[in-house]
Amino acid sequence: MTHNREETASARRQDVPEVTELRLATDGPQPRPPDGAGTPPQTPRGQGTPAQTPPEEETRPRTPPAHRGPEGPHGSDAPDLPHDRSQAILEAAKQIGALLKRAGHPFALAGSVAVYAHGGSRYLQHDADFCVLPDDADAVAATLREAGLAVRTPPEDWLLKTTCHGQNVDIIFALAHEPVTRDMLDRAHVLPVDSVLMPVLCPTDLIRSLISAFSEHYCDFGAVLPVARAVREKVDWDVVRDTGGEQPMAAAFLFLLERLNVIEPREDRP
């Protein structure tokens, strides 16, 4: 009896390598045993076919890393967030103002950034504007070029153009059809522009420049009305009327301001 059991055990031990040899000879993945049948034998290290990706792993949809998370592809960590153009214009104004200050050029900030400096809206749409003396235009252009900024001469003969932080910057030496003067720059107020101090056109000159630009081809009262509301208490409206308010478009705008109770009617009006 013992002899027969030993022969049976020996035969079982000899069967193991034969089963292994058969499985190693196959090229494809081994069939998965049915549930409850135990763990299939492991392939000896260094032999057999390369590791196979389970079928369910191959068919499972994979989410790209940039789209993961609850924020989605345009979430707070995405690199293509909408750009804050108003802040970019402010950054451009600060850099140009700092360059002009260090070089000692007389200048004054104008346009929508000047309105912001005087307490107006921060919603900036177009560009940054600086007023300089006509005789200083070439020297200002040289200063900007030394700082690595390209200066362009447009067809208009009253300004130069450059680009800073991807935003347009106008260097103006004739404002509202009149040359920029030393008196105009002397009247400028030194104000913080997003933490950088620089001279800013006084509100009276700022309003004058805006309404003097009205013509038959450009007469956007809607764009200038909120500016007038924002700085009305700082403007000498009599000076505005005396120095440009008799032009048809400017007179119409001043009349609109009166009817809207933005400004008081002129007392000496007949």
mmCIF file of C-alpha atoms in Angstrom:
data_model
loop_
_atom_site.group_PDB
_atom_site.id
_atom_site.type_symbol
_atom_site.label_atom_id
_atom_site.label_comp_id
_atom_site.label_asym_id
_atom_site.label_seq_id
_atom_site.Cartn_x
_atom_site.Cartn_y
_atom_site.Cartn_z
ATOM 1 C CA MET A 1 0.000 0.000 0.000
ATOM 2 C CA THR A 2 2.782 2.366 0.883
ATOM 3 C CA HIS A 3 4.541 1.606 -2.353
ATOM 4 C CA ASN A 4 1.472 2.427 -4.395
ATOM 5 C CA ARG A 5 0.981 5.763 -2.589
ATOM 6 C CA GLU A 6 4.616 6.732 -3.225
ATOM 7 C CA GLU A 7 4.229 5.941 -6.939
ATOM 8 C CA THR A 8 1.042 8.007 -7.097
ATOM 9 C CA ALA A 9 2.713 10.998 -5.376
ATOM 10 C CA SER A 10 5.729 10.700 -7.680
ATOM 11 C CA ALA A 11 3.470 10.753 -10.686
ATOM 12 C CA ARG A 12 1.710 13.894 -9.432
ATOM 13 C CA ARG A 13 5.054 15.666 -8.874
ATOM 14 C CA GLN A 14 6.088 14.830 -12.424
ATOM 15 C CA ASP A 15 2.840 16.309 -13.765
ATOM 16 C CA VAL A 16 3.626 19.851 -12.528
ATOM 17 C CA PRO A 17 6.422 20.752 -14.942
ATOM 18 C CA GLU A 18 4.476 19.193 -17.812
ATOM 19 C CA VAL A 19 1.490 21.475 -17.161
ATOM 20 C CA THR A 20 3.856 24.413 -16.836
ATOM 21 C CA GLU A 21 5.584 23.521 -20.081
ATOM 22 C CA LEU A 22 2.248 23.453 -21.896
ATOM 23 C CA ARG A 23 1.248 26.865 -20.588
ATOM 24 C CA LEU A 24 4.615 28.432 -21.385
ATOM 25 C CA ALA A 25 4.392 27.235 -24.965
ATOM 26 C CA THR A 26 1.224 29.244 -25.651
ATOM 27 C CA ASP A 27 1.609 32.705 -27.180
ATOM 28 C CA GLY A 28 -1.564 34.430 -26.004
ATOM 29 C CA PRO A 29 -2.784 35.342 -22.524
ATOM 30 C CA GLN A 30 -3.918 32.487 -20.323
ATOM 31 C CA PRO A 31 -7.670 32.017 -19.928
ATOM 32 C CA ARG A 32 -9.029 33.305 -16.643
ATOM 33 C CA PRO A 33 -10.220 30.462 -14.410
ATOM 34 C CA PRO A 34 -13.880 30.416 -13.445
ATOM 35 C CA ASP A 35 -14.927 32.027 -10.208
ATOM 36 C CA GLY A 36 -14.032 29.914 -7.231
ATOM 37 C CA ALA A 37 -11.439 27.869 -9.084
ATOM 38 C CA GLY A 38 -8.530 29.479 -7.262
ATOM 39 C CA THR A 39 -5.558 31.503 -8.503
ATOM 40 C CA PRO A 40 -3.982 30.418 -11.800
ATOM 41 C CA PRO A 41 -0.369 29.278 -11.669
ATOM 42 C CA GLN A 42 2.257 32.055 -11.956
ATOM 43 C CA THR A 43 4.669 32.135 -14.879
ATOM 44 C CA PRO A 44 8.263 31.580 -13.681
ATOM 45 C CA ARG A 45 10.311 34.786 -13.475
ATOM 46 C CA GLY A 46 12.306 35.541 -16.601
ATOM 47 C CA GLN A 47 10.195 33.278 -18.820
ATOM 48 C CA GLY A 48 6.941 33.476 -20.686
ATOM 49 C CA THR A 49 5.218 36.251 -22.612
ATOM 50 C CA PRO A 50 5.341 39.970 -21.621
ATOM 51 C CA ALA A 51 2.776 41.336 -19.212
ATOM 52 C CA GLN A 52 -0.600 41.850 -20.864
ATOM 53 C CA THR A 53 -2.986 44.737 -20.155
ATOM 54 C CA PRO A 54 -6.252 43.344 -18.855
ATOM 55 C CA PRO A 55 -9.081 43.760 -21.380
ATOM 56 C CA GLU A 56 -11.098 45.940 -19.038
ATOM 57 C CA GLU A 57 -8.099 48.322 -18.687
ATOM 58 C CA GLU A 58 -7.796 48.640 -22.489
ATOM 59 C CA THR A 59 -11.433 49.577 -22.976
ATOM 60 C CA ARG A 60 -11.770 51.875 -19.952
ATOM 61 C CA PRO A 61 -11.977 55.569 -21.052
ATOM 62 C CA ARG A 62 -9.064 57.646 -19.828
ATOM 63 C CA THR A 63 -9.418 61.323 -18.945
ATOM 64 C CA PRO A 64 -6.559 63.601 -20.063
ATOM 65 C CA PRO A 65 -4.781 65.229 -17.082
ATOM 66 C CA ALA A 66 -5.710 68.751 -18.200
ATOM 67 C CA HIS A 67 -9.414 67.927 -17.938
ATOM 68 C CA ARG A 68 -9.441 66.194 -14.595
ATOM 69 C CA GLY A 69 -11.075 67.547 -11.509
ATOM 70 C CA PRO A 70 -14.351 69.342 -10.891
ATOM 71 C CA GLU A 71 -13.092 72.556 -12.459
ATOM 72 C CA GLY A 72 -13.158 71.129 -15.980
ATOM 73 C CA PRO A 73 -10.961 72.244 -18.883
ATOM 74 C CA HIS A 74 -11.509 75.924 -18.085
ATOM 75 C CA GLY A 75 -11.203 75.689 -14.308
ATOM 76 C CA SER A 76 -9.136 77.829 -11.992
ATOM 77 C CA ASP A 77 -5.940 75.857 -12.725
ATOM 78 C CA ALA A 78 -6.260 75.948 -16.507
ATOM 79 C CA PRO A 79 -3.614 77.996 -18.351
ATOM 80 C CA ASP A 80 -6.096 79.492 -20.855
ATOM 81 C CA LEU A 81 -8.160 81.583 -18.455
ATOM 82 C CA PRO A 82 -9.658 84.804 -19.895
ATOM 83 C CA HIS A 83 -7.078 87.579 -19.749
ATOM 84 C CA ASP A 84 -7.824 90.662 -17.621
ATOM 85 C CA ARG A 85 -7.273 93.295 -20.254
ATOM 86 C CA SER A 86 -7.948 96.201 -17.888
ATOM 87 C CA GLN A 87 -5.111 95.046 -15.650
ATOM 88 C CA ALA A 88 -2.853 94.591 -18.669
ATOM 89 C CA ILE A 89 -3.541 98.201 -19.733
ATOM 90 C CA LEU A 90 -2.768 99.383 -16.202
ATOM 91 C CA GLU A 91 0.492 97.437 -16.217
ATOM 92 C CA ALA A 92 1.435 99.014 -19.533
ATOM 93 C CA ALA A 93 0.612 102.499 -18.201
ATOM 94 C CA LYS A 94 2.697 101.899 -15.096
ATOM 95 C CA GLN A 95 5.721 100.731 -17.049
ATOM 96 C CA ILE A 96 5.625 103.579 -19.574
ATOM 97 C CA GLY A 97 5.025 106.134 -16.808
ATOM 98 C CA ALA A 98 7.986 104.799 -14.839
ATOM 99 C CA LEU A 99 10.224 105.016 -17.925
ATOM 100 C CA LEU A 100 9.229 108.628 -18.620
ATOM 101 C CA LYS A 101 9.690 109.587 -14.966
ATOM 102 C CA ARG A 102 13.200 108.110 -14.766
ATOM 103 C CA ALA A 103 14.201 109.881 -17.974
ATOM 104 C CA GLY A 104 12.875 113.222 -16.707
ATOM 105 C CA HIS A 105 10.433 113.822 -19.573
ATOM 106 C CA PRO A 106 7.501 116.143 -18.773
ATOM 107 C CA PHE A 107 4.300 114.186 -19.405
ATOM 108 C CA ALA A 108 0.778 113.532 -18.183
ATOM 109 C CA LEU A 109 -1.388 110.445 -18.316
ATOM 110 C CA ALA A 110 -4.557 110.883 -20.399
ATOM 111 C CA GLY A 111 -7.477 108.829 -21.691
ATOM 112 C CA SER A 112 -9.401 106.145 -19.834
ATOM 113 C CA VAL A 113 -6.538 105.351 -17.452
ATOM 114 C CA ALA A 114 -6.513 109.005 -16.373
ATOM 115 C CA VAL A 115 -10.256 108.757 -15.706
ATOM 116 C CA TYR A 116 -9.577 105.685 -13.565
ATOM 117 C CA ALA A 117 -6.896 107.575 -11.635
ATOM 118 C CA HIS A 118 -9.428 110.333 -10.901
ATOM 119 C CA GLY A 119 -11.907 107.807 -9.484
ATOM 120 C CA GLY A 120 -13.667 106.593 -12.605
ATOM 121 C CA SER A 121 -14.365 103.081 -13.786
ATOM 122 C CA ARG A 122 -11.619 100.462 -13.887
ATOM 123 C CA TYR A 123 -13.196 98.911 -16.987
ATOM 124 C CA LEU A 124 -10.592 99.896 -19.590
ATOM 125 C CA GLN A 125 -11.278 99.032 -23.201
ATOM 126 C CA HIS A 126 -8.698 100.471 -25.547
ATOM 127 C CA ASP A 127 -5.190 101.611 -24.665
ATOM 128 C CA ALA A 128 -3.051 103.851 -22.478
ATOM 129 C CA ASP A 129 -2.465 107.474 -23.509
ATOM 130 C CA PHE A 130 0.329 109.838 -22.519
ATOM 131 C CA CYS A 131 0.688 113.537 -23.369
ATOM 132 C CA VAL A 132 4.175 114.895 -24.023
ATOM 133 C CA LEU A 133 5.483 118.158 -25.413
ATOM 134 C CA PRO A 134 5.862 118.238 -29.235
ATOM 135 C CA ASP A 135 9.537 119.156 -28.912
ATOM 136 C CA ASP A 136 10.124 116.121 -26.674
ATOM 137 C CA ALA A 137 8.583 113.547 -28.998
ATOM 138 C CA ASP A 138 11.900 112.358 -30.471
ATOM 139 C CA ALA A 139 13.575 112.153 -27.067
ATOM 140 C CA VAL A 140 10.629 110.190 -25.651
ATOM 141 C CA ALA A 141 10.786 107.792 -28.604
ATOM 142 C CA ALA A 142 14.512 107.267 -27.970
ATOM 143 C CA THR A 143 13.834 106.499 -24.296
ATOM 144 C CA LEU A 144 11.250 103.887 -25.203
ATOM 145 C CA ARG A 145 13.528 102.271 -27.768
ATOM 146 C CA GLU A 146 16.376 102.089 -25.243
ATOM 147 C CA ALA A 147 13.980 100.169 -22.984
ATOM 148 C CA GLY A 148 13.439 97.623 -25.759
ATOM 149 C CA LEU A 149 10.057 98.902 -26.957
ATOM 150 C CA ALA A 150 9.335 99.311 -30.656
ATOM 151 C CA VAL A 151 8.075 102.801 -31.542
ATOM 152 C CA ARG A 152 5.910 103.274 -34.634
ATOM 153 C CA THR A 153 5.023 106.449 -36.514
ATOM 154 C CA PRO A 154 1.400 106.177 -37.735
ATOM 155 C CA PRO A 155 -0.079 108.235 -40.583
ATOM 156 C CA GLU A 156 -1.488 110.671 -38.036
ATOM 157 C CA ASP A 157 1.037 113.409 -37.348
ATOM 158 C CA TRP A 158 0.079 114.082 -33.734
ATOM 159 C CA LEU A 159 1.166 110.892 -31.937
ATOM 160 C CA LEU A 160 3.549 107.964 -31.752
ATOM 161 C CA LYS A 161 2.597 104.397 -30.939
ATOM 162 C CA THR A 162 4.234 101.586 -29.013
ATOM 163 C CA THR A 163 3.185 98.289 -27.453
ATOM 164 C CA CYS A 164 3.725 97.240 -23.849
ATOM 165 C CA HIS A 165 2.416 94.076 -22.149
ATOM 166 C CA GLY A 166 0.607 93.354 -25.407
ATOM 167 C CA GLN A 167 -1.378 96.606 -25.157
ATOM 168 C CA ASN A 168 -1.294 99.682 -27.382
ATOM 169 C CA VAL A 169 0.177 102.851 -25.917
ATOM 170 C CA ASP A 170 -0.245 106.251 -27.600
ATOM 171 C CA ILE A 171 2.318 108.993 -27.053
ATOM 172 C CA ILE A 172 0.332 112.136 -27.881
ATOM 173 C CA PHE A 173 1.812 115.568 -28.541
ATOM 174 C CA ALA A 174 -1.336 117.221 -29.935
ATOM 175 C CA LEU A 175 -4.507 116.779 -27.880
ATOM 176 C CA ALA A 176 -7.929 117.671 -29.287
ATOM 177 C CA HIS A 177 -6.377 119.401 -32.300
ATOM 178 C CA GLU A 178 -4.150 121.562 -30.084
ATOM 179 C CA PRO A 179 -0.468 121.042 -29.237
ATOM 180 C CA VAL A 180 0.260 119.831 -25.738
ATOM 181 C CA THR A 181 1.587 122.791 -23.764
ATOM 182 C CA ARG A 182 3.759 123.241 -20.717
ATOM 183 C CA ASP A 183 0.823 124.862 -18.908
ATOM 184 C CA MET A 184 -1.315 121.789 -19.519
ATOM 185 C CA LEU A 185 1.345 119.515 -18.075
ATOM 186 C CA ASP A 186 1.868 121.853 -15.127
ATOM 187 C CA ARG A 187 -1.841 121.603 -14.284
ATOM 188 C CA ALA A 188 -1.613 117.806 -14.064
ATOM 189 C CA HIS A 189 -2.320 116.126 -10.724
ATOM 190 C CA VAL A 190 0.180 113.639 -9.327
ATOM 191 C CA LEU A 191 -1.941 110.597 -8.494
ATOM 192 C CA PRO A 192 -1.381 106.897 -7.814
ATOM 193 C CA VAL A 193 -2.091 104.744 -10.829
ATOM 194 C CA ASP A 194 -2.447 101.264 -9.399
ATOM 195 C CA SER A 195 0.255 102.114 -6.788
ATOM 196 C CA VAL A 196 2.593 104.033 -9.147
ATOM 197 C CA LEU A 197 2.601 107.828 -8.746
ATOM 198 C CA MET A 198 2.598 109.837 -11.951
ATOM 199 C CA PRO A 199 1.186 113.112 -13.323
ATOM 200 C CA VAL A 200 -2.377 112.790 -14.643
ATOM 201 C CA LEU A 201 -4.242 115.354 -16.742
ATOM 202 C CA CYS A 202 -6.450 117.521 -14.559
ATOM 203 C CA PRO A 203 -10.187 116.723 -14.903
ATOM 204 C CA THR A 204 -10.949 119.977 -16.701
ATOM 205 C CA ASP A 205 -8.350 119.327 -19.410
ATOM 206 C CA LEU A 206 -9.457 115.721 -19.586
ATOM 207 C CA ILE A 207 -13.105 116.632 -20.275
ATOM 208 C CA ARG A 208 -12.069 119.338 -22.725
ATOM 209 C CA SER A 209 -10.010 116.848 -24.693
ATOM 210 C CA LEU A 210 -12.887 114.374 -24.848
ATOM 211 C CA ILE A 211 -15.656 116.704 -25.971
ATOM 212 C CA SER A 212 -13.396 118.613 -28.357
ATOM 213 C CA ALA A 213 -12.901 115.362 -30.249
ATOM 214 C CA PHE A 214 -16.619 115.200 -31.141
ATOM 215 C CA SER A 215 -17.349 115.741 -34.825
ATOM 216 C CA GLU A 216 -19.836 114.795 -37.511
ATOM 217 C CA HIS A 217 -17.915 111.545 -37.946
ATOM 218 C CA TYR A 218 -17.485 110.703 -34.262
ATOM 219 C CA CYS A 219 -20.015 111.731 -31.654
ATOM 220 C CA ASP A 220 -20.301 108.991 -29.023
ATOM 221 C CA PHE A 221 -21.989 110.741 -26.107
ATOM 222 C CA GLY A 222 -22.553 107.400 -24.422
ATOM 223 C CA ALA A 223 -18.822 106.817 -23.963
ATOM 224 C CA VAL A 224 -18.120 110.245 -22.432
ATOM 225 C CA LEU A 225 -21.250 110.548 -20.268
ATOM 226 C CA PRO A 226 -20.022 108.185 -17.495
ATOM 227 C CA VAL A 227 -16.689 110.025 -17.484
ATOM 228 C CA ALA A 228 -18.444 113.347 -16.953
ATOM 229 C CA ARG A 229 -20.489 111.828 -14.131
ATOM 230 C CA ALA A 230 -17.382 110.425 -12.444
ATOM 231 C CA VAL A 231 -15.372 113.685 -12.405
ATOM 232 C CA ARG A 232 -18.112 116.349 -12.522
ATOM 233 C CA GLU A 233 -17.271 117.784 -9.103
ATOM 234 C CA LYS A 234 -13.600 118.246 -10.077
ATOM 235 C CA VAL A 235 -14.208 120.021 -13.400
ATOM 236 C CA ASP A 236 -14.362 123.758 -13.968
ATOM 237 C CA TRP A 237 -17.318 123.656 -16.361
ATOM 238 C CA ASP A 238 -17.114 127.369 -17.148
ATOM 239 C CA VAL A 239 -13.613 126.819 -18.510
ATOM 240 C CA VAL A 240 -14.898 123.883 -20.553
ATOM 241 C CA ARG A 241 -17.658 126.046 -22.037
ATOM 242 C CA ASP A 242 -15.315 128.958 -22.754
ATOM 243 C CA THR A 243 -12.621 126.901 -24.455
ATOM 244 C CA GLY A 244 -14.636 124.586 -26.636
ATOM 245 C CA GLY A 245 -18.234 124.474 -25.589
ATOM 246 C CA GLU A 246 -19.460 126.572 -28.501
ATOM 247 C CA GLN A 247 -18.790 123.877 -31.073
ATOM 248 C CA PRO A 248 -22.092 122.243 -32.132
ATOM 249 C CA MET A 249 -21.366 118.726 -30.850
ATOM 250 C CA ALA A 250 -19.750 119.925 -27.641
ATOM 251 C CA ALA A 251 -22.627 122.342 -26.996
ATOM 252 C CA ALA A 252 -25.134 119.536 -27.525
ATOM 253 C CA PHE A 253 -23.279 117.330 -25.035
ATOM 254 C CA LEU A 254 -23.171 120.089 -22.414
ATOM 255 C CA PHE A 255 -26.899 120.655 -22.895
ATOM 256 C CA LEU A 256 -27.459 116.923 -22.359
ATOM 257 C CA LEU A 257 -25.471 117.068 -19.110
ATOM 258 C CA GLU A 258 -27.673 119.914 -17.925
ATOM 259 C CA ARG A 259 -30.905 118.110 -18.780
ATOM 260 C CA LEU A 260 -29.658 115.019 -16.932
ATOM 261 C CA ASN A 261 -28.763 117.163 -13.887
ATOM 262 C CA VAL A 262 -25.123 116.142 -14.135
ATOM 263 C CA ILE A 263 -24.076 119.810 -14.193
ATOM 264 C CA GLU A 264 -25.827 123.071 -13.402
ATOM 265 C CA PRO A 265 -26.949 125.346 -16.274
ATOM 266 C CA ARG A 266 -24.740 128.337 -16.881
ATOM 267 C CA GLU A 267 -26.074 131.310 -14.959
ATOM 268 C CA ASP A 268 -25.242 133.949 -17.587
ATOM 269 C CA ARG A 269 -27.044 132.113 -20.375
ATOM 270 C CA PRO A 270 -29.520 134.545 -22.059
#
